[in-house]
Coordinates of C-alpha atoms in Angstrom, one line a residue:
M28 CA -0.1 -0.4 0.1
A29 CA 2.8 2.0 -0.3
G30 CA 2.5 5.6 -1.9
R31 CA -0.8 6.9 -3.2
R32 CA -2.5 5.0 -5.8
R33 CA -5.0 6.9 -7.9
C34 CA -7.4 6.5 -10.7
P35 CA -5.8 8.4 -13.5
L36 CA -7.5 11.4 -16.1
A37 CA -8.5 8.7 -19.1
P38 CA -6.4 9.5 -21.9
R39 CA -9.3 7.8 -24.8
R40 CA -11.7 10.3 -24.5
A41 CA -11.8 13.8 -25.3
R42 CA -13.1 16.3 -22.0
G43 CA -16.5 17.6 -22.1
Q44 CA -17.4 15.1 -24.8
F45 CA -20.8 14.3 -23.5
A46 CA -21.4 18.2 -22.0
G47 CA -23.9 20.0 -23.6
T48 CA -25.2 17.2 -26.1
I49 CA -27.3 15.3 -24.9
D50 CA -31.1 15.5 -24.9
R51 CA -31.6 13.6 -21.7
Q52 CA -35.2 11.3 -22.0
D53 CA -38.0 11.7 -19.5
P54 CA -38.1 8.4 -18.3
S55 CA -41.9 8.9 -18.7
T56 CA -41.2 8.5 -22.3
M57 CA -39.3 5.4 -22.7
S58 CA -36.5 4.6 -25.1
D59 CA -33.9 1.8 -26.3
S60 CA -30.9 3.5 -26.7
F61 CA -28.8 5.6 -23.4
D62 CA -25.3 7.2 -23.2
V63 CA -24.4 4.9 -20.4
I64 CA -26.9 1.6 -18.5
V65 CA -25.5 0.9 -15.2
I66 CA -26.4 -2.8 -14.1
G67 CA -26.8 -2.7 -10.1
A68 CA -28.4 0.0 -8.3
G69 CA -26.8 -0.6 -4.8
P70 CA -24.4 2.4 -3.8
G71 CA -22.1 1.8 -6.7
G72 CA -24.5 1.1 -9.1
Y73 CA -26.9 4.1 -8.5
V74 CA -24.1 6.7 -7.6
C75 CA -22.5 6.1 -10.7
A76 CA -25.9 7.0 -12.5
I77 CA -26.8 10.0 -11.1
R78 CA -23.3 11.5 -11.7
A79 CA -22.7 10.0 -15.2
A80 CA -27.1 12.3 -15.5
Q81 CA -25.2 15.1 -13.8
L82 CA -23.0 15.2 -16.6
G83 CA -25.5 15.3 -18.9
M84 CA -25.1 11.7 -19.9
K85 CA -29.0 9.7 -20.7
V86 CA -28.4 7.3 -18.2
A87 CA -30.2 4.0 -17.7
C88 CA -30.4 1.8 -14.6
V89 CA -31.3 -1.9 -14.2
E90 CA -32.5 -3.6 -11.1
K91 CA -34.0 -6.7 -10.7
R92 CA -35.4 -5.6 -6.8
D93 CA -38.7 -4.1 -6.6
T94 CA -36.8 -1.3 -4.9
L95 CA -33.5 0.6 -5.2
G96 CA -30.6 0.8 -3.1
G97 CA -29.2 -2.5 -3.7
T98 CA -28.2 -4.7 -0.7
C99 CA -26.7 -2.1 1.0
L100 CA -29.8 0.1 1.7
N101 CA -32.6 -3.4 1.7
I102 CA -30.7 -6.0 3.6
G103 CA -27.2 -4.9 4.4
C104 CA -26.0 -1.5 5.9
I105 CA -29.1 0.1 6.5
P106 CA -31.2 -2.2 7.7
S107 CA -28.6 -3.3 10.4
K108 CA -27.6 0.0 11.9
A109 CA -31.3 0.4 12.4
L110 CA -31.1 -3.0 14.7
L111 CA -27.7 -1.8 16.1
Q112 CA -29.1 1.6 16.6
S113 CA -32.5 0.3 18.9
S114 CA -30.6 -2.4 20.2
E115 CA -27.6 -0.2 21.5
A116 CA -30.9 2.0 22.9
F117 CA -32.3 -0.9 24.4
E118 CA -29.4 -1.9 26.6
E119 CA -28.7 1.5 27.7
T120 CA -32.2 1.6 29.0
K121 CA -31.8 -2.0 30.5
H122 CA -28.1 -1.5 32.3
K123 CA -26.5 1.6 31.9
F124 CA -29.7 4.3 32.6
A125 CA -28.9 3.7 36.4
D126 CA -25.3 4.4 36.1
H127 CA -26.5 8.5 35.1
G128 CA -29.0 8.3 37.8
I129 CA -31.8 7.2 35.3
L130 CA -34.3 4.6 37.2
V131 CA -36.6 3.0 34.2
D132 CA -38.4 0.0 35.5
G133 CA -39.9 -3.2 33.7
V134 CA -37.8 -2.7 30.7
K135 CA -39.8 -4.7 27.9
L136 CA -38.5 -5.9 24.5
D137 CA -41.1 -4.8 21.5
L138 CA -39.2 -6.7 19.1
A139 CA -42.1 -6.7 16.3
R140 CA -42.3 -2.8 16.6
M141 CA -37.9 -2.4 16.8
Q142 CA -38.4 -4.7 13.7
A143 CA -41.2 -2.0 11.9
R144 CA -39.1 0.7 13.0
K145 CA -35.9 -0.6 11.3
G146 CA -38.2 -1.5 7.8
E147 CA -39.7 2.6 8.1
V148 CA -36.0 3.3 7.9
V149 CA -35.2 0.9 5.0
S150 CA -38.4 2.3 2.8
A151 CA -37.4 6.2 3.4
N152 CA -33.6 5.6 2.3
V153 CA -35.1 3.3 -0.6
K154 CA -37.8 6.1 -1.8
G155 CA -35.1 8.5 -1.3
V156 CA -33.1 7.2 -4.0
E157 CA -35.9 6.9 -6.1
F158 CA -36.7 10.5 -5.8
L159 CA -33.2 11.2 -7.0
F160 CA -33.8 8.8 -10.1
K161 CA -36.8 11.1 -11.1
K162 CA -34.8 14.6 -10.2
N163 CA -31.8 13.2 -12.9
K164 CA -34.1 12.0 -15.0
I165 CA -33.3 8.6 -14.8
T166 CA -34.6 5.6 -16.3
W167 CA -34.6 2.6 -14.1
L168 CA -35.2 -0.4 -16.0
K169 CA -36.9 -3.5 -13.7
G170 CA -36.0 -6.4 -14.2
A171 CA -32.6 -8.3 -14.2
G172 CA -29.8 -7.6 -16.8
K173 CA -28.5 -9.2 -19.3
I174 CA -24.9 -7.7 -22.0
T175 CA -25.8 -9.6 -24.6
A176 CA -23.4 -8.0 -26.6
P177 CA -20.9 -5.4 -26.8
G178 CA -23.7 -2.1 -26.3
K179 CA -26.8 -4.5 -25.9
V180 CA -28.0 -4.7 -22.9
E181 CA -31.2 -7.0 -22.2
V182 CA -34.2 -6.9 -19.4
A183 CA -37.3 -8.4 -19.1
G184 CA -37.5 -9.8 -22.8
Q185 CA -36.3 -6.0 -24.5
S186 CA -33.2 -5.1 -25.8
Y187 CA -31.3 -1.3 -25.1
D188 CA -28.9 -0.1 -26.7
A189 CA -25.5 2.1 -24.7
K190 CA -22.6 3.5 -25.4
H191 CA -20.7 2.5 -21.6
I192 CA -22.4 -0.5 -19.7
V193 CA -21.3 -0.5 -16.4
I194 CA -21.4 -3.6 -14.0
A195 CA -22.3 -2.8 -10.5
T196 CA -24.3 -6.1 -9.5
G197 CA -21.9 -6.1 -5.6
S198 CA -22.0 -9.4 -3.8
D199 CA -23.6 -12.0 -2.3
S200 CA -23.4 -14.2 0.9
A201 CA -20.4 -16.8 0.4
P202 CA -21.3 -20.7 1.1
L203 CA -19.8 -23.3 3.1
R204 CA -19.6 -26.6 2.5
G205 CA -21.5 -28.5 4.8
V206 CA -24.0 -25.7 5.9
E207 CA -27.6 -25.2 4.0
V208 CA -28.9 -21.9 4.7
D209 CA -32.4 -22.3 5.0
E210 CA -32.8 -18.7 6.5
K211 CA -34.5 -19.9 9.2
Q212 CA -32.7 -21.9 11.4
I213 CA -29.2 -21.6 9.2
V214 CA -29.4 -17.3 8.0
T215 CA -27.4 -14.9 6.2
S216 CA -26.9 -11.5 7.1
T217 CA -30.3 -11.5 5.1
G218 CA -32.3 -13.5 7.5
A219 CA -30.3 -12.2 10.9
L220 CA -32.0 -9.2 10.4
E221 CA -35.6 -10.5 10.0
L222 CA -35.6 -13.5 13.2
E223 CA -39.3 -13.3 14.6
K224 CA -37.8 -13.8 18.0
V225 CA -34.6 -13.4 20.1
P226 CA -32.5 -16.8 19.8
G227 CA -31.5 -18.8 23.2
H228 CA -28.2 -19.7 21.4
M229 CA -27.0 -18.3 18.6
V230 CA -24.3 -19.3 17.0
V231 CA -21.9 -17.0 14.1
I232 CA -19.7 -18.6 12.0
G233 CA -16.8 -15.6 11.2
G234 CA -15.2 -13.2 13.0
G235 CA -15.9 -10.5 11.0
V236 CA -17.2 -7.2 10.5
I237 CA -21.1 -9.0 9.5
G238 CA -20.6 -11.5 12.2
L239 CA -19.6 -9.2 14.9
E240 CA -22.3 -6.3 14.1
L241 CA -25.5 -8.8 13.9
G242 CA -23.9 -11.0 16.6
S243 CA -23.9 -7.6 18.7
V244 CA -27.6 -6.9 17.9
W245 CA -29.4 -10.5 19.2
R246 CA -26.7 -10.4 22.2
R247 CA -28.0 -7.1 23.5
L248 CA -31.7 -8.4 23.0
G249 CA -30.6 -11.3 25.2
A250 CA -29.4 -14.0 23.1
E251 CA -26.3 -16.2 24.7
V252 CA -23.8 -15.6 21.2
T253 CA -20.9 -18.2 20.6
V254 CA -18.6 -16.5 17.8
V255 CA -16.5 -19.2 15.5
E256 CA -13.6 -18.6 13.5
Y257 CA -11.2 -20.1 11.4
L258 CA -8.4 -18.2 12.3
D259 CA -6.8 -17.1 15.8
R260 CA -8.2 -13.5 15.4
L261 CA -11.3 -11.2 15.1
A262 CA -11.7 -8.4 12.0
P263 CA -9.3 -10.2 9.7
G264 CA -7.4 -7.5 8.0
M265 CA -7.4 -4.9 10.7
D266 CA -4.9 -4.0 13.0
A267 CA -3.8 -6.9 15.1
E268 CA -3.3 -5.0 18.2
T269 CA -6.5 -3.4 18.3
A270 CA -8.6 -6.5 17.0
K271 CA -6.8 -8.8 20.0
Q272 CA -7.7 -5.3 22.4
F273 CA -11.8 -5.6 20.4
E274 CA -11.8 -9.5 21.5
R275 CA -10.9 -8.5 25.1
V276 CA -13.9 -5.7 25.5
L277 CA -16.7 -8.3 23.2
T278 CA -15.8 -11.1 25.8
K279 CA -16.2 -8.7 28.8
Q280 CA -19.9 -7.5 26.9
G281 CA -20.5 -11.9 27.3
F282 CA -19.6 -12.9 23.4
K283 CA -17.8 -16.4 23.8
F284 CA -15.2 -17.1 21.1
K285 CA -13.6 -20.5 19.4
L286 CA -10.8 -19.3 17.7
K287 CA -8.6 -21.6 15.4
S288 CA -12.2 -23.5 14.7
K289 CA -14.1 -25.0 11.8
V290 CA -17.5 -25.6 11.1
T291 CA -17.9 -29.1 8.9
A292 CA -20.9 -30.0 9.4
A293 CA -24.6 -29.0 10.8
A294 CA -27.5 -30.7 10.9
K295 CA -30.8 -29.4 11.8
S296 CA -34.0 -30.2 13.9
A297 CA -37.0 -29.1 15.2
E298 CA -34.7 -28.2 18.8
G299 CA -32.3 -26.3 17.0
V300 CA -29.6 -27.2 14.8
T301 CA -26.4 -29.0 16.1
L302 CA -22.9 -28.1 14.6
T303 CA -19.6 -30.1 13.8
V304 CA -16.7 -27.7 14.8
E305 CA -13.2 -29.3 14.5
P306 CA -10.0 -27.1 15.7
A307 CA -8.0 -25.6 12.0
A308 CA -5.1 -27.2 12.8
G309 CA -7.0 -30.8 13.2
G310 CA -8.1 -32.9 16.0
A311 CA -11.3 -34.1 18.0
A312 CA -14.0 -32.6 17.3
E313 CA -17.1 -31.3 19.0
E314 CA -20.8 -30.3 18.7
I315 CA -22.5 -27.3 19.8
K316 CA -26.3 -26.8 19.9
A317 CA -27.6 -23.3 18.5
D318 CA -31.1 -22.1 17.9
V319 CA -30.0 -20.2 15.2
V320 CA -26.6 -20.2 13.0
L321 CA -25.6 -17.2 11.6
L322 CA -23.4 -17.7 8.5
A323 CA -20.9 -14.8 8.0
I324 CA -17.7 -16.2 6.7
G325 CA -17.5 -13.4 3.9
R326 CA -19.2 -12.1 0.1
R327 CA -18.1 -12.8 -3.5
A328 CA -18.6 -11.7 -6.3
Y329 CA -22.7 -11.6 -8.0
T330 CA -22.2 -12.1 -11.6
D331 CA -25.0 -14.5 -12.4
G332 CA -26.8 -14.2 -14.9
L333 CA -25.0 -11.0 -16.7
G334 CA -23.7 -13.1 -19.9
L335 CA -20.1 -12.8 -19.3
A336 CA -18.3 -15.7 -20.4
E337 CA -20.5 -15.6 -23.6
I338 CA -19.4 -12.0 -24.1
G339 CA -15.9 -12.8 -23.7
V340 CA -15.6 -10.4 -20.4
E341 CA -12.7 -12.1 -18.2
L342 CA -13.3 -12.8 -14.6
D343 CA -10.1 -13.4 -12.0
E344 CA -9.4 -16.5 -9.6
R345 CA -11.7 -15.5 -7.0
G346 CA -14.7 -15.1 -9.5
R347 CA -14.3 -11.1 -9.8
V348 CA -14.1 -9.2 -12.8
K349 CA -10.6 -7.8 -14.4
T350 CA -10.9 -4.6 -14.6
D351 CA -7.4 -1.9 -15.6
G352 CA -7.0 1.2 -14.0
H353 CA -10.1 2.9 -15.9
F354 CA -12.7 0.0 -14.7
A355 CA -12.4 -1.5 -18.0
T356 CA -12.4 -4.6 -18.9
N357 CA -11.1 -6.7 -21.6
V358 CA -14.5 -6.4 -23.7
P359 CA -14.5 -2.8 -25.3
G360 CA -17.6 -0.5 -23.4
I361 CA -17.7 -2.6 -20.8
Y362 CA -17.1 -1.7 -17.3
A363 CA -17.1 -2.7 -13.6
I364 CA -17.1 -0.8 -10.2
G365 CA -18.0 -2.0 -6.3
D366 CA -17.7 -5.4 -5.0
V367 CA -17.8 -7.0 -8.1
I368 CA -14.1 -6.1 -8.6
A369 CA -11.5 -7.0 -6.5
G370 CA -10.7 -4.6 -3.4
A371 CA -12.6 -3.9 -0.4
M372 CA -16.2 -5.1 -0.5
L373 CA -17.5 -1.6 1.1
A374 CA -20.2 0.7 0.1
H375 CA -18.3 4.3 -0.1
K376 CA -15.6 2.3 -2.2
A377 CA -18.3 1.2 -4.5
E378 CA -20.0 5.0 -4.8
D379 CA -16.5 6.5 -5.4
E380 CA -15.6 4.0 -8.1
G381 CA -18.5 4.9 -9.6
V382 CA -18.7 8.7 -9.1
A383 CA -14.5 8.5 -10.6
L384 CA -15.7 6.1 -13.6
A385 CA -18.9 8.7 -14.6
E386 CA -16.1 11.6 -14.5
M387 CA -13.9 9.3 -16.8
L388 CA -16.7 8.9 -19.2
A389 CA -17.4 12.4 -20.0
G390 CA -13.3 13.1 -20.2
Q391 CA -12.9 14.2 -16.9
A392 CA -10.2 12.9 -14.3
G393 CA -11.6 10.4 -11.7
H394 CA -10.4 9.6 -8.3
V395 CA -10.3 7.2 -6.0
N396 CA -7.0 6.5 -3.4
Y397 CA -7.1 3.2 -2.3
N398 CA -5.1 3.8 0.7
V399 CA -7.1 6.6 2.2
I400 CA -10.9 4.5 2.4
P401 CA -12.0 3.6 5.6
A402 CA -13.5 0.6 7.1
V403 CA -15.4 0.6 10.0
V404 CA -17.0 -2.3 12.2
Y405 CA -20.3 -0.5 14.0
T406 CA -20.8 -2.9 17.1
W407 CA -20.1 -0.9 20.7
P408 CA -17.7 0.2 20.8
E409 CA -16.9 0.6 17.0
I410 CA -13.2 -0.1 15.4
A411 CA -12.1 1.8 12.7
S412 CA -9.8 1.8 11.0
V413 CA -7.3 4.4 7.4
G414 CA -4.5 3.2 6.0
E415 CA -1.9 0.9 6.8
T416 CA -1.4 -1.5 9.9
E417 CA 2.0 -2.3 11.6
E418 CA 1.8 -5.8 10.2
E419 CA 1.9 -4.1 6.7
L420 CA 4.6 -1.6 7.4
K421 CA 7.5 -4.5 8.9
A422 CA 6.3 -6.6 5.9
R423 CA 7.6 -4.0 3.5
G424 CA 10.8 -2.8 5.7
Q425 CA 8.7 0.8 6.5
A426 CA 9.9 2.5 9.8
Y427 CA 7.8 3.8 11.4
K428 CA 6.8 5.3 14.5
T429 CA 4.1 5.0 17.4
G430 CA 1.4 7.3 18.9
K431 CA -1.2 5.8 21.7
F432 CA -4.1 7.1 23.5
P433 CA -6.4 5.1 25.9
F434 CA -10.1 6.7 26.0
M435 CA -10.2 6.5 29.3
A436 CA -7.7 9.6 30.0
N437 CA -10.3 11.7 27.4
G438 CA -12.9 13.5 29.8
R439 CA -16.2 13.3 27.5
A440 CA -15.7 9.9 27.0
R441 CA -15.3 9.5 30.8
A442 CA -18.9 11.5 31.1
M443 CA -19.9 9.2 28.8
G444 CA -19.6 6.4 30.3
D445 CA -17.4 4.4 27.1
T446 CA -13.7 4.5 28.2
D447 CA -12.9 1.3 26.5
G448 CA -10.2 1.3 23.7
F449 CA -7.7 3.5 21.7
V450 CA -6.5 5.4 19.8
K451 CA -3.4 4.6 16.8
I452 CA -1.7 6.6 14.6
L453 CA 1.5 5.3 12.8
A454 CA 3.7 8.0 11.3
D455 CA 6.8 7.6 9.0
K456 CA 10.0 7.2 11.2
E457 CA 11.7 10.5 8.8
T458 CA 9.0 12.3 7.4
D459 CA 6.3 11.6 10.2
K460 CA 3.8 11.2 7.2
V461 CA 0.7 9.7 8.2
L462 CA 0.4 6.0 7.4
G463 CA -2.2 4.8 9.2
V464 CA -4.7 5.3 12.2
H465 CA -6.7 2.4 14.3
I466 CA -9.7 3.5 16.6
L467 CA -11.2 1.4 19.1
G468 CA -13.6 3.6 21.2
P469 CA -17.3 5.3 21.1
D470 CA -17.7 7.2 17.7
A471 CA -15.3 5.6 16.3
G472 CA -16.4 5.8 12.9
T473 CA -16.9 9.2 13.1
L474 CA -13.3 9.7 13.8
I475 CA -11.7 8.0 11.5
A476 CA -12.8 11.0 9.0
E477 CA -10.6 13.1 10.2
A478 CA -7.8 11.1 9.9
A479 CA -8.6 10.1 6.6
I480 CA -8.8 13.9 5.6
A481 CA -5.0 14.4 6.6
M482 CA -4.4 11.8 4.7
E483 CA -5.3 12.5 1.6
F484 CA -3.6 15.7 1.9
G485 CA -0.6 14.2 2.6
A486 CA -0.4 15.6 6.2
S487 CA 2.0 14.7 9.5
A488 CA 1.4 13.6 13.0
E489 CA 2.2 17.3 13.5
D490 CA -0.3 18.6 11.6
I491 CA -2.8 16.8 13.3
A492 CA -1.4 17.5 16.3
R493 CA -1.0 21.5 16.3
T494 CA -4.8 21.5 14.9
C495 CA -6.7 23.0 17.7
H496 CA -9.9 20.7 19.1
A497 CA -12.5 21.6 20.4
H498 CA -13.0 20.5 24.4
P499 CA -14.3 18.3 25.8
T500 CA -14.9 15.9 22.8
L501 CA -13.9 12.3 21.9
Q502 CA -11.9 13.8 18.6
E503 CA -9.1 15.0 21.6
A504 CA -8.2 11.1 22.0
V505 CA -7.1 11.5 18.1
K506 CA -5.5 15.1 18.6
E507 CA -3.3 13.3 22.1
A508 CA -2.2 10.0 19.5
A509 CA -0.6 12.4 17.5
L510 CA 1.1 14.1 19.8
A511 CA 2.1 10.6 21.4
V512 CA 3.9 10.3 18.0
D513 CA 6.3 12.4 19.2
G514 CA 6.6 11.3 22.9
R515 CA 4.3 14.3 23.9
A516 CA 0.5 13.3 25.3
L517 CA -0.7 15.7 27.3
H518 CA -2.5 14.0 29.7
I519 CA -1.0 10.7 30.2

């Protein structure tokens, strides 16, 4: 991850090729010819469509769901955050309000209402995207899209022409041999968002973002939660020290972990699910009984039904669409963005790619700095990171220095009663340039934005340290960590 890797200016098109030349047609008057057809209306696809329309192109977006927004808005990011927020409120009312002198008797869970609220949040968001399509005169082609030839997309039996086709079909839950999903007893994230009662015991297969977030929801609501992870740590890919502390915090909350373990079979019955769990390195198996099993071992690119093999679009060894630095596939006029291509499977990464590609198609310079894409786990406390980890720096022989500051020493965190975790800043030993920031603590997902902006502009730890931060705020922990890089933190 050394250096600043960006999407370069597309050299193949004259600047402003589309500006002032396109008569955008109202979607109420159906046409079969477009400048851009985007397949998939998730964060990458719908944002790409909107930006292309803003730049004067005539745009259609293919979506087979009854609502826009893709996995993220319908069955992913948004509904999971709604349940996370509701479950946090429930747990605070039941277990934390008394510390603030607020006594609430007889707290009860109305899961049906909680689920209904989640649906209301989802509905508002997807309707918002539909409004944006109408505002920007984007045609919604309803149905599954198939690319039948370069420049041609078939939807619901009708063929449409496009100068540019963008594949933005996202990803789907990865399967596991021996574990058959029915979305009732053995669920993916989709089923875990729709449970009608709190399970007595939930086993989560996979210690990554999705499993830990949804496991947190049901633990707060009363479930016993056991996480089975093949590796020897949680949150693979994140800073190892931060992940280890994260494990301690979740254990204190009541999570149980079986690391270096694998699930080899799952037997369903009327009483629940019996899992066969073995050590990853081999050894004697054991059985674990659960009411509900959440399969969350990752996601894979979704390309089913697109007709890519027939038209010769190349995929990589993991089934992702192969692209160059301009998101172009090996077939002229066909592009891909988001989860369906290599890189982090994050909604905001897909959005940035969608904007960059739309601007490239208009002859502008698209920009995505892949070294400064933040990642967040929305448990409580949250865990967030941007840039490189210590393990990555060591692997490439980068000399660096570290600054850490605990939330225990932050006045606002104490006032909130949320003192678990720390901020860690990694900076170049010679130049002091910030190379990575890792935060475990309250509102880490919000705090990481400051670090991302600083890194985008090539800031040093000293730049952050000398920036005045409001008091008393959680952000002061970021400043103190920057001061600690030079060994001069003030409050520890």
